[in-house]
Short mmCIF file of C-alpha atoms and ligand atoms in Angstrom, two decimals:
data_model
loop_
_atom_site.label_atom_id
_atom_site.label_comp_id
_atom_site.label_asym_id
_atom_site.label_seq_id
_atom_site.Cartn_x
_atom_site.Cartn_y
_atom_site.Cartn_z
CA UNK A 211 93.35 136.57 73.70
CA UNK A 212 93.76 137.92 77.23
CA UNK A 213 93.01 136.64 80.75
CA UNK A 214 94.27 137.33 84.26
CA UNK A 215 95.69 133.85 85.00
CA UNK A 216 96.83 131.50 82.24
CA UNK A 217 96.73 127.97 83.63
CA UNK A 218 98.61 125.15 81.91
CA UNK A 219 97.16 121.70 82.67
CA UNK A 220 93.67 120.41 83.49
CA UNK A 221 94.58 117.98 86.24
CA UNK A 222 93.33 118.47 89.81
CA UNK A 223 95.72 121.41 90.37
CA UNK A 224 94.88 123.45 87.27
CA UNK A 225 91.12 122.84 87.39
CA UNK A 226 90.76 123.53 91.09
CA UNK A 227 92.88 126.68 90.77
CA UNK A 228 90.57 127.90 88.02
CA UNK A 229 87.52 127.19 90.22
CA UNK A 230 89.00 128.90 93.31
CA UNK A 231 90.05 131.95 91.27
CA UNK A 232 86.54 132.18 89.84
CA UNK A 233 85.15 132.27 93.39
CA UNK A 234 87.60 135.10 94.13
CA UNK A 235 86.45 137.01 91.03
CA UNK A 236 89.63 136.34 89.02
CA UNK A 237 89.44 135.22 85.36
CA UNK A 238 91.48 132.32 84.01
CA UNK A 239 91.89 130.18 80.92
CA UNK A 240 93.00 126.53 81.24
CA UNK A 241 95.08 125.02 78.40
CA UNK A 242 95.22 121.21 78.36
CA UNK A 243 97.09 119.06 75.85
CA UNK A 244 94.83 115.99 76.23
CA UNK A 245 91.17 115.56 75.36
CA UNK A 246 88.39 115.98 77.92
CA UNK A 247 87.55 112.25 77.61
CA UNK A 248 91.16 111.30 78.35
CA UNK A 249 91.55 113.40 81.51
CA UNK A 250 88.15 112.28 82.81
CA UNK A 251 89.14 108.62 82.45
CA UNK A 252 92.71 108.80 83.78
CA UNK A 253 92.81 106.52 86.84
CA UNK A 254 95.27 107.70 89.46
CA UNK A 255 94.87 108.72 93.11
CA UNK A 256 91.89 107.69 95.20
CA UNK A 257 92.56 108.76 98.78
CA UNK A 258 91.33 112.24 99.74
CA UNK A 259 92.69 113.41 103.04
CA UNK A 260 90.36 115.21 105.43
CA UNK A 261 91.49 118.80 104.66
CA UNK A 262 90.95 118.07 100.93
CA UNK A 263 87.40 116.87 101.56
CA UNK A 264 86.63 119.86 103.78
CA UNK A 265 87.95 122.27 101.15
CA UNK A 266 85.94 120.62 98.34
CA UNK A 267 82.81 120.93 100.51
CA UNK A 268 83.54 124.57 101.32
CA UNK A 269 83.85 125.51 97.64
CA UNK A 270 80.74 123.65 96.48
CA UNK A 271 82.42 120.66 94.82
CA UNK A 272 81.45 117.82 97.13
CA UNK A 273 77.84 116.90 96.26
CA UNK A 274 78.81 113.70 94.45
CA UNK A 275 81.80 113.08 96.72
CA UNK A 276 79.45 113.11 99.73
CA UNK A 277 77.03 110.76 97.95
CA UNK A 278 79.48 108.32 96.37
CA UNK A 279 82.76 108.71 98.30
CA UNK A 280 83.63 106.07 100.86
CA UNK A 281 84.59 107.56 104.26
CA UNK A 282 87.23 105.51 106.07
CA UNK A 283 88.03 105.80 109.76
CA UNK A 284 91.03 103.50 109.78
CA UNK A 285 93.27 101.22 107.72
CA UNK A 286 95.24 98.05 108.31
CA UNK A 287 98.95 97.45 108.52
CA UNK A 288 99.45 93.78 107.66
CA UNK A 289 102.72 92.01 108.42
CA UNK A 290 103.65 88.54 109.67
CA UNK A 291 100.21 87.46 108.35
CA UNK A 292 98.43 89.62 110.97
CA UNK A 293 96.34 92.79 110.71
CA UNK A 294 96.94 95.78 112.95
CA UNK A 295 94.35 98.52 112.59
CA UNK A 296 95.42 102.16 112.60
CA UNK A 297 92.26 103.79 113.94
CA UNK A 298 92.53 107.19 112.25
CA UNK A 299 89.44 108.74 113.82
CA UNK A 300 89.90 107.35 117.33
CA UNK A 301 93.53 108.49 117.34
CA UNK A 302 93.23 111.91 115.70
CA UNK A 303 89.57 112.73 115.03
CA UNK A 304 90.48 112.67 111.32
CA UNK A 305 89.44 110.40 108.46
CA UNK A 306 89.99 109.95 104.72
CA UNK A 307 87.51 109.53 101.88
CA UNK A 308 88.07 107.16 98.98
CA UNK A 309 86.93 108.98 95.83
CA UNK A 310 88.80 108.60 92.54
CA UNK A 311 90.88 111.48 91.24
CA UNK A 312 89.12 111.20 87.87
CA UNK A 313 85.79 111.78 89.64
CA UNK A 314 87.16 115.00 91.18
CA UNK A 315 88.38 116.00 87.71
CA UNK A 316 84.90 115.30 86.23
CA UNK A 317 83.24 117.36 89.00
CA UNK A 318 85.68 120.23 88.45
CA UNK A 319 85.22 120.31 84.68
CA UNK A 320 81.43 120.25 85.07
CA UNK A 321 81.57 123.08 87.63
CA UNK A 322 83.85 125.22 85.46
CA UNK A 323 81.70 124.81 82.35
CA UNK A 324 78.51 125.44 84.36
CA UNK A 325 80.05 128.75 85.50
CA UNK A 326 81.06 129.70 81.93
CA UNK A 327 84.72 128.77 82.50
CA UNK A 328 87.21 128.55 79.62
CA UNK A 329 89.03 125.22 79.34
CA UNK A 330 90.73 124.41 76.01
CA UNK A 331 91.37 120.71 75.54
CA UNK A 332 93.69 119.16 72.94
CA UNK A 333 95.94 122.22 72.76
CA UNK A 334 99.44 121.56 71.31
CA UNK A 335 102.84 123.29 71.47
CA UNK A 336 102.23 125.19 74.70
CA UNK A 337 105.16 127.47 75.58
CA UNK A 338 105.62 130.11 78.29
CA UNK A 339 107.25 133.51 77.61
CA UNK A 340 108.22 136.72 79.42
CA UNK A 341 107.51 135.51 82.96
CA UNK A 342 110.17 137.88 84.29
CA UNK A 343 107.98 140.80 83.14
CA UNK A 344 104.49 141.75 84.32
CA UNK A 345 103.06 140.81 80.88
CA UNK A 346 103.74 137.08 80.53
CA UNK A 347 102.41 135.16 77.51
CA UNK A 348 101.55 131.60 76.66
CA UNK A 349 101.73 130.55 73.01
CA UNK A 350 100.01 127.43 71.70
CA UNK A 351 98.83 126.00 68.39
CA UNK A 352 99.76 129.25 66.68
CA UNK A 353 97.61 131.22 69.18
CA UNK A 354 98.65 133.42 72.08
CA UNK A 355 97.29 134.07 75.57
CA UNK A 356 98.36 137.27 77.31
CA UNK A 357 98.00 137.21 81.06
CA UNK A 358 99.06 138.78 84.34
CA UNK A 359 100.30 135.50 85.77
CA UNK A 360 101.03 131.96 84.50
CA UNK A 361 100.24 128.92 86.66
CA UNK A 362 102.23 125.83 85.65
CA UNK A 363 99.94 122.97 86.68
CA UNK A 364 101.06 120.62 83.91
CA UNK A 365 102.35 117.72 85.96
CA UNK A 366 105.80 116.19 86.21
CA UNK A 367 106.35 115.89 82.43
CA UNK A 368 104.84 119.27 81.54
CA UNK A 369 106.53 122.22 79.92
CA UNK A 370 106.34 124.91 82.63
CA UNK A 371 109.15 123.81 84.93
CA UNK A 372 111.49 123.44 81.94
CA UNK A 373 110.85 127.05 80.91
CA UNK A 374 112.59 128.36 84.04
CA UNK A 375 116.15 129.40 83.10
CA UNK A 376 118.92 126.97 84.06
CA UNK A 377 120.37 127.56 87.50
CA UNK A 378 117.25 129.18 88.99
CA UNK A 379 115.68 126.02 90.36
CA UNK A 380 117.32 123.67 92.80
CA UNK A 381 115.98 120.18 92.28
CA UNK A 382 116.00 117.24 94.66
CA UNK A 383 115.48 113.87 93.01
CA UNK A 384 115.29 110.45 94.63
CA UNK A 385 114.52 107.41 92.51
CA UNK A 386 113.25 104.46 94.55
CA UNK A 387 114.29 100.93 93.56
CA UNK A 388 110.59 99.96 93.40
CA UNK A 389 107.62 100.37 91.09
CA UNK A 390 103.91 99.75 91.67
CA UNK A 391 101.95 97.43 89.46
CA UNK A 392 98.41 98.78 89.77
CA UNK A 393 95.32 96.75 88.96
CA UNK A 394 91.74 97.96 88.70
CA UNK A 395 89.24 95.09 88.85
CA UNK A 396 85.47 94.80 88.70
CA UNK A 397 85.28 93.03 92.04
CA UNK A 398 83.69 93.86 95.34
CA UNK A 399 86.44 95.01 97.77
CA UNK A 400 87.62 92.13 99.96
CA UNK A 401 87.79 94.30 103.08
CA UNK A 402 86.02 97.51 104.04
CA UNK A 403 89.31 99.36 104.64
CA UNK A 404 92.69 99.72 102.92
CA UNK A 405 95.32 97.11 103.77
CA UNK A 406 99.01 98.04 103.52
CA UNK A 407 101.04 94.82 103.55
CA UNK A 408 104.69 94.14 104.17
CA UNK A 409 105.41 90.63 102.85
CA UNK A 410 108.69 88.84 102.21
CA UNK A 411 107.86 88.83 98.46
CA UNK A 412 107.26 92.60 98.54
CA UNK A 413 104.64 95.22 99.36
CA UNK A 414 100.97 94.82 98.42
CA UNK A 415 98.02 97.18 98.88
CA UNK A 416 94.34 96.39 98.90
CA UNK A 417 92.26 99.46 98.11
CA UNK A 418 89.02 100.25 96.32
CA UNK A 419 87.29 102.87 94.19
CA UNK A 420 83.64 101.97 94.85
CA UNK A 421 81.56 99.14 96.35
CA UNK A 422 81.99 97.32 92.98
CA UNK A 423 85.57 98.19 92.01
CA UNK A 424 88.76 97.07 93.76
CA UNK A 425 92.14 98.76 93.34
CA UNK A 426 95.16 96.57 94.09
CA UNK A 427 98.88 97.24 93.96
CA UNK A 428 102.00 95.07 93.99
CA UNK A 429 105.57 96.17 94.50
CA UNK A 430 107.60 95.14 91.42
CA UNK A 431 111.04 95.87 90.06
CA UNK A 432 110.99 99.11 87.99
CA UNK A 433 112.43 97.16 85.01
CA UNK A 434 109.38 94.84 84.89
CA UNK A 435 107.13 95.07 81.81
CA UNK A 436 103.37 94.89 82.17
CA UNK A 437 103.21 92.46 79.18
CA UNK A 438 104.98 89.90 81.38
CA UNK A 439 102.25 90.09 84.02
CA UNK A 440 99.21 88.11 82.95
CA UNK A 441 96.05 88.65 85.01
CA UNK A 442 96.52 85.18 86.52
CA UNK A 443 100.08 85.91 87.56
CA UNK A 444 98.98 89.15 89.24
CA UNK A 445 96.13 87.47 91.14
CA UNK A 446 98.44 84.63 92.26
CA UNK A 447 100.96 87.10 93.60
CA UNK A 448 98.27 89.15 95.35
CA UNK A 449 96.90 86.01 97.02
CA UNK A 450 100.37 85.14 98.30
CA UNK A 451 101.22 88.58 99.64
CA UNK A 452 97.83 89.38 101.17
CA UNK A 453 97.40 86.00 102.89
CA UNK A 454 96.73 86.17 106.64
CA UNK A 455 96.03 83.81 109.49
CA UNK A 456 92.79 85.75 110.01
CA UNK A 457 89.51 85.82 108.19
CA UNK A 458 90.37 87.32 104.78
CA UNK A 459 89.63 86.13 101.29
CA UNK A 460 90.78 88.11 98.26
CA UNK A 461 87.90 88.50 95.81
CA UNK A 462 88.82 88.36 92.13
CA UNK A 463 87.02 89.91 89.17
CA UNK A 464 87.57 90.99 85.56
CA UNK A 465 90.55 93.31 85.15
CA UNK A 466 89.57 96.78 83.91
CA UNK A 467 93.04 98.28 83.72
CA UNK A 468 96.62 97.51 84.76
CA UNK A 469 99.96 99.33 84.55
CA UNK A 470 103.36 99.82 86.15
CA UNK A 471 104.43 103.16 87.64
CA UNK A 472 107.98 103.84 88.88
CA UNK A 473 108.39 105.58 92.23
CA UNK A 474 110.33 108.74 92.86
CA UNK A 475 110.58 111.69 95.20
CA UNK A 476 111.24 115.01 93.49
CA UNK A 477 111.08 118.65 94.58
CA UNK A 478 111.90 121.82 92.61
CA UNK A 479 112.65 124.92 94.67
CA UNK A 480 111.46 127.65 94.56
CA UNK A 481 107.97 127.03 93.17
CA UNK A 482 107.89 130.49 91.60
CA UNK A 483 109.97 132.31 89.03
CA UNK A 484 108.83 135.87 88.32
CA UNK A 485 105.19 135.60 87.26
CA UNK A 486 105.31 131.83 86.73
CA UNK A 487 103.98 129.77 89.64
CA UNK A 488 104.45 125.99 89.70
CA UNK A 489 101.84 123.87 91.49
CA UNK A 490 101.21 120.17 92.06
CA UNK A 491 103.24 117.52 90.23
CA UNK A 492 104.88 120.23 88.10
CA UNK A 493 106.86 121.14 91.22
CA UNK A 494 107.02 117.92 93.23
CA UNK A 495 106.41 114.17 93.15
CA UNK A 496 106.00 111.77 96.07
CA UNK A 497 105.95 107.99 96.04
CA UNK A 498 102.27 106.97 96.23
CA UNK A 499 102.59 104.98 99.49
CA UNK A 500 101.53 107.97 101.60
CA UNK A 501 98.61 108.86 99.24
CA UNK A 502 99.74 112.48 99.19
CA UNK A 503 100.29 113.47 95.50
CA UNK A 504 96.82 114.75 94.63
CA UNK A 505 96.31 116.17 98.12
CA UNK A 506 99.50 118.22 97.83
CA UNK A 507 98.40 119.56 94.44
CA UNK A 508 95.16 120.72 96.06
CA UNK A 509 96.98 122.30 99.01
CA UNK A 510 99.28 124.23 96.62
CA UNK A 511 96.48 125.79 94.61
CA UNK A 512 94.56 126.83 97.71
CA UNK A 513 97.61 128.87 98.78
CA UNK A 514 98.11 130.12 95.21
CA UNK A 515 94.50 131.23 94.69
CA UNK A 516 94.63 133.39 97.83
CA UNK A 517 97.98 134.85 96.84
CA UNK A 518 96.85 135.67 93.28
CA UNK A 519 93.59 137.17 94.48
CA UNK A 520 95.53 139.49 96.84
CA UNK A 521 97.92 140.41 94.02
CA UNK A 522 95.37 140.99 91.29
CA UNK A 523 92.67 142.70 93.37
CA UNK A 524 94.76 144.71 95.82
CA UNK A 525 98.28 144.78 94.41
CA UNK A 526 99.49 142.98 97.54
CA UNK A 527 102.73 141.06 96.89
CA UNK A 528 103.40 139.49 100.32
CA UNK A 529 101.39 136.32 99.66
CA UNK A 530 102.90 135.65 96.22
CA UNK A 531 106.32 136.22 97.73
CA UNK A 532 105.69 133.67 100.49
CA UNK A 533 103.86 131.20 98.15
CA UNK A 534 106.82 128.91 97.58
CA UNK A 535 107.98 128.75 101.21
CA UNK A 536 104.44 128.16 102.47
CA UNK A 537 103.88 125.26 100.05
CA UNK A 538 107.32 123.73 100.48
CA UNK A 539 106.83 123.27 104.22
CA UNK A 540 103.88 120.97 103.50
CA UNK A 541 105.63 119.37 100.52
CA UNK A 542 108.66 118.31 102.54
CA UNK A 543 106.47 116.92 105.34
CA UNK A 544 104.69 114.83 102.71
CA UNK A 545 108.00 113.77 101.12
CA UNK A 546 109.20 112.60 104.51
CA UNK A 547 105.97 110.80 105.39
CA UNK A 548 105.80 109.11 101.98
CA UNK A 549 109.42 108.02 102.31
CA UNK A 550 108.71 106.66 105.79
CA UNK A 551 105.71 104.63 104.58
CA UNK A 552 107.66 103.40 101.55
CA UNK A 553 110.75 102.25 103.43
CA UNK A 554 108.67 100.68 106.21
CA UNK A 555 106.53 98.64 103.80
CA UNK A 556 108.66 97.72 100.76
CA UNK A 557 111.33 95.06 100.48
CA UNK A 558 114.49 96.16 98.65
CA UNK A 559 116.26 93.30 96.90
CA UNK A 560 119.55 94.17 98.63
CA UNK A 561 118.03 94.28 102.14
CA UNK A 562 119.78 91.96 104.58
CA UNK A 563 118.14 90.18 107.51
CA UNK A 564 119.30 92.86 109.91
CA UNK A 565 117.45 95.58 107.99
CA UNK A 566 114.41 93.36 107.67
CA UNK A 567 114.30 92.94 111.44
CA UNK A 568 114.51 96.73 111.82
CA UNK A 569 111.57 97.10 109.44
CA UNK A 570 109.48 94.62 111.40
CA UNK A 571 110.39 96.35 114.64
CA UNK A 572 109.21 99.68 113.22
CA UNK A 573 105.95 98.09 112.04
CA UNK A 574 105.33 96.45 115.39
CA UNK A 575 106.10 99.69 117.25
CA UNK A 576 103.71 101.61 114.98
CA UNK A 577 101.01 99.02 115.51
CA UNK A 578 101.30 98.81 119.28
CA UNK A 579 102.35 102.28 120.48
CA UNK A 580 99.58 104.87 120.66
CA UNK A 581 102.16 107.64 120.19
CA UNK A 582 103.62 106.06 117.04
CA UNK A 583 100.20 105.15 115.60
CA UNK A 584 98.91 108.68 116.28
CA UNK A 585 101.81 110.25 114.42
CA UNK A 586 101.17 107.97 111.42
CA UNK A 587 97.43 108.64 111.55
CA UNK A 588 97.87 112.41 111.79
CA UNK A 589 100.05 112.49 108.68
CA UNK A 590 97.85 110.05 106.75
CA UNK A 591 94.53 111.78 107.47
CA UNK A 592 96.20 115.08 106.61
CA UNK A 593 97.68 117.98 108.54
CA UNK A 594 95.51 121.13 108.50
CA UNK A 595 95.88 123.44 105.47
C1 FAD B 231 99.74 105.95 88.15
C2 FAD B 231 99.61 106.97 89.25
C3 FAD B 231 99.02 106.62 90.45
C4 FAD B 231 98.90 107.56 91.46
N1 FAD B 231 98.32 107.20 92.63
C5 FAD B 231 98.18 108.12 93.60
C6 FAD B 231 97.55 107.80 94.83
O1 FAD B 231 97.14 106.66 95.06
N2 FAD B 231 97.38 108.78 95.75
C7 FAD B 231 97.83 110.09 95.52
O2 FAD B 231 97.60 110.97 96.37
N3 FAD B 231 98.44 110.41 94.39
C8 FAD B 231 98.62 109.46 93.42
N4 FAD B 231 99.23 109.78 92.27
C9 FAD B 231 99.69 111.14 92.12
C10 FAD B 231 98.55 112.05 91.69
O3 FAD B 231 97.80 111.45 90.68
C11 FAD B 231 99.18 113.35 91.23
O4 FAD B 231 99.92 113.88 92.30
C12 FAD B 231 98.14 114.35 90.76
O5 FAD B 231 97.62 113.95 89.52
C13 FAD B 231 98.77 115.74 90.63
O6 FAD B 231 97.86 116.60 90.03
P1 FAD B 231 98.38 117.75 89.07
O7 FAD B 231 97.16 118.48 88.64
O8 FAD B 231 99.47 118.48 89.71
O9 FAD B 231 99.06 116.99 87.85
P2 FAD B 231 98.41 116.05 86.74
O10 FAD B 231 97.25 115.31 87.29
O11 FAD B 231 99.53 115.28 86.15
O12 FAD B 231 97.83 117.07 85.67
C14 FAD B 231 98.66 117.74 84.77
C15 FAD B 231 97.88 118.04 83.51
O13 FAD B 231 98.69 118.80 82.62
C16 FAD B 231 98.54 118.27 81.31
N5 FAD B 231 99.75 118.65 80.55
C17 FAD B 231 100.98 118.09 80.61
N6 FAD B 231 101.81 118.72 79.78
C18 FAD B 231 101.11 119.69 79.18
C19 FAD B 231 101.44 120.68 78.21
N7 FAD B 231 102.66 120.79 77.71
N8 FAD B 231 100.47 121.52 77.80
C20 FAD B 231 99.21 121.44 78.32
N9 FAD B 231 98.84 120.52 79.24
C21 FAD B 231 99.79 119.66 79.67
C22 FAD B 231 98.38 116.79 81.52
O14 FAD B 231 97.76 116.15 80.43
C23 FAD B 231 97.50 116.77 82.77
O15 FAD B 231 96.14 116.78 82.46
C24 FAD B 231 99.38 108.87 91.25
C25 FAD B 231 99.99 109.22 90.04
C26 FAD B 231 100.12 108.29 89.05
C27 FAD B 231 100.81 108.68 87.76
#
């Protein structure tokens, strides 16, 4: 079997890359280890920054997003039992749209199949070969895919990054002493906007996926086990951490899903080795506090699709050569912003009162200074692609 671009992974990065390449007249095959049902149900990110939304519109993928997505023009920072609104649109002209990652994945899969795209689900034993030549191969399930280029879009635990010879990649890894317990509940959101809360018992986030489904998060110790968190215990803790002196009542509802995810920052440099290009979580991870993971994956493949189109149509190598540096500039901005949001909002168990006062001072400054709030809003709503 032969194609121009062999793509490993049908997450947002791999699927969008396949779509963008198709628009550029470049063929691809996507190899995915999970089933279609599994990837379409996998609940993860939900905040689309403005450049992501604009790109999805531009490439014909936003019909449902525009109908069902929830545009937000601000969010709340809650601390000392008070809300402080960060007015994204007033401060920067930007906004975000709440639309689940799995909905983007569904839209992408539908668009690829409607255009005759080739996505193979449930493929096992994927391995990458000969990326230092101009005839790389991907083997899987006893089959083989010859291609001009391989795109490793297989997430943090995928196989692509590991196929780069030792010593080529420099990796930066930061494990945070926090994890997020995420809860999806069939309950009307308790507030029309997201609420990021710094509480003495730890961080909490009120978010949503639709007018009927609420997404809530609690900071927990990474060693916690989800079996030890009954639904009642989670709701009790959410009530405590989200309590305010204002008019807010947390609405409860049946729990659809819950799980604990550890938090880390990770970057592999460079994002290219020969004819293997890493994109999205395969190359970098951010803690979710800045809502940047999926958005970065989308930014990477926009750069990659242009570079591959120039290479495969015109033999131009400048854009593939600058691919890694171009992406890494945005990646490190997002790493920094996500770290800033995480350290400002979470309580480490070894934090003394001095550090806590510093945290509150930073929160208060952000909430009351137009300059500080604008900087936060600009990063959150998304810097231009
Ligand atoms: C629990 C959780 C919550 C998150 N919340 C947020 C959030 O609120 N906001 C935000 O912006 N980001 C969030 N993220 C991050 C965001 O979901 C990721 O950054 C995003 O999924 C990256 O997309 P991707 O396509 O690069 O990787 P992925 O979505 O991980 O896709 C990789 C694909 O490759 C497949 N694959 C893996 N190995 C192989 C293999 N060997 N062969 C073939 N296929 C393979 C996987 O099954 C998967 O489908 C969250 C992540 C997690 C895990």
